[in-house]
């Protein structure tokens, strides 16, 4: 018999019938925990924004499509 072969006999013990319901296991989230999660989420978002580097001006904090730096004339001519 191979390692992945299925048994032809049905299982005698049925799982899940006497299991504890999820609502009993999961405690309700308090308002304080919810606020803490929201603050962490915003903090992560700010850190990700600061890690972003613009490919046009090489400055941190924004991407190329948000860049306000002027493009030198030499680069404009190369693009055309």
mmCIF file of C-alpha atoms in Angstrom:
data_model
loop_
_atom_site.group_PDB
_atom_site.id
_atom_site.type_symbol
_atom_site.label_atom_id
_atom_site.label_comp_id
_atom_site.label_asym_id
_atom_site.label_seq_id
_atom_site.Cartn_x
_atom_site.Cartn_y
_atom_site.Cartn_z
ATOM 1 C CA UNK A 1 0.000 0.000 0.000
ATOM 2 C CA UNK A 2 1.360 3.416 -0.844
ATOM 3 C CA UNK A 3 1.717 6.238 1.558
ATOM 4 C CA UNK A 4 -1.127 8.245 0.025
ATOM 5 C CA UNK A 5 -3.661 5.451 -0.416
ATOM 6 C CA UNK A 6 -7.059 5.969 1.140
ATOM 7 C CA UNK A 7 -8.623 3.388 3.385
ATOM 8 C CA UNK A 8 -11.792 1.796 2.126
ATOM 9 C CA UNK A 9 -13.294 1.402 5.576
ATOM 10 C CA UNK A 10 -15.239 4.381 6.955
ATOM 11 C CA UNK A 11 -13.965 5.875 10.174
ATOM 12 C CA UNK A 12 -15.821 4.753 13.254
ATOM 13 C CA UNK A 13 -15.222 7.847 15.331
ATOM 14 C CA UNK A 14 -16.896 10.936 13.961
ATOM 15 C CA UNK A 15 -15.106 14.120 14.852
ATOM 16 C CA UNK A 16 -16.809 17.455 15.210
ATOM 17 C CA UNK A 17 -20.113 16.400 16.705
ATOM 18 C CA UNK A 18 -19.019 16.972 20.281
ATOM 19 C CA UNK A 19 -16.588 19.770 19.476
ATOM 20 C CA UNK A 20 -16.732 23.128 21.245
ATOM 21 C CA UNK A 21 -18.372 25.835 19.086
ATOM 22 C CA UNK A 22 -16.146 28.617 17.792
ATOM 23 C CA UNK A 23 -18.111 31.324 19.613
ATOM 24 C CA UNK A 24 -17.315 29.666 22.941
ATOM 25 C CA UNK A 25 -13.587 29.494 22.141
ATOM 26 C CA UNK A 26 -13.183 32.972 20.700
ATOM 27 C CA UNK A 27 -13.362 35.802 23.212
ATOM 28 C CA UNK A 28 -14.928 39.099 22.098
ATOM 29 C CA UNK A 29 -12.499 41.841 21.089
ATOM 30 C CA UNK A 30 -12.496 44.808 23.429
ATOM 31 C CA UNK A 31 -12.481 48.390 22.194
ATOM 32 C CA UNK A 32 -8.984 48.893 23.618
ATOM 33 C CA UNK A 33 -7.613 45.907 21.654
ATOM 34 C CA UNK A 34 -9.333 47.165 18.518
ATOM 35 C CA UNK A 35 -7.752 50.620 18.874
ATOM 36 C CA UNK A 36 -4.329 49.065 19.491
ATOM 37 C CA UNK A 37 -4.644 46.991 16.306
ATOM 38 C CA UNK A 38 -5.663 50.068 14.316
ATOM 39 C CA UNK A 39 -2.670 52.043 15.631
ATOM 40 C CA UNK A 40 -0.281 49.202 14.753
ATOM 41 C CA UNK A 41 -1.766 48.992 11.259
ATOM 42 C CA UNK A 42 -1.283 52.735 10.711
ATOM 43 C CA UNK A 43 2.250 52.583 12.099
ATOM 44 C CA UNK A 44 3.146 49.762 9.692
ATOM 45 C CA UNK A 45 1.671 51.754 6.805
ATOM 46 C CA UNK A 46 3.778 54.819 7.704
ATOM 47 C CA UNK A 47 6.940 52.702 7.929
ATOM 48 C CA UNK A 48 6.227 51.183 4.514
ATOM 49 C CA UNK A 49 5.729 54.671 3.057
ATOM 50 C CA UNK A 50 9.093 55.806 4.430
ATOM 51 C CA UNK A 51 10.837 52.754 2.971
ATOM 52 C CA UNK A 52 9.494 53.588 -0.488
ATOM 53 C CA UNK A 53 12.192 55.125 -2.697
ATOM 54 C CA UNK A 54 11.484 57.248 -5.756
ATOM 55 C CA UNK A 55 13.214 56.007 -8.908
ATOM 56 C CA UNK A 56 13.319 59.513 -10.360
ATOM 57 C CA UNK A 57 14.920 61.589 -7.586
ATOM 58 C CA UNK A 58 16.105 58.741 -5.273
ATOM 59 C CA UNK A 59 14.431 60.348 -2.250
ATOM 60 C CA UNK A 60 12.563 58.285 0.329
ATOM 61 C CA UNK A 61 8.887 58.660 1.152
ATOM 62 C CA UNK A 62 7.180 58.721 -2.241
ATOM 63 C CA UNK A 63 7.054 56.837 -5.527
ATOM 64 C CA UNK A 64 7.888 57.984 -9.039
ATOM 65 C CA UNK A 65 4.307 58.850 -10.020
ATOM 66 C CA UNK A 66 4.028 61.119 -6.941
ATOM 67 C CA UNK A 67 7.404 62.818 -7.515
ATOM 68 C CA UNK A 68 7.438 66.609 -7.751
ATOM 69 C CA UNK A 69 11.146 66.940 -8.603
ATOM 70 C CA UNK A 70 12.043 68.549 -11.905
ATOM 71 C CA UNK A 71 13.504 66.321 -14.615
ATOM 72 C CA UNK A 72 16.745 67.719 -16.083
ATOM 73 C CA UNK A 73 16.589 68.695 -19.779
ATOM 74 C CA UNK A 74 19.212 66.073 -20.665
ATOM 75 C CA UNK A 75 16.982 63.271 -19.395
ATOM 76 C CA UNK A 76 13.935 64.711 -21.172
ATOM 77 C CA UNK A 77 15.824 64.579 -24.472
ATOM 78 C CA UNK A 78 16.893 60.969 -23.859
ATOM 79 C CA UNK A 79 13.287 59.924 -23.303
ATOM 80 C CA UNK A 80 12.096 61.364 -26.616
#
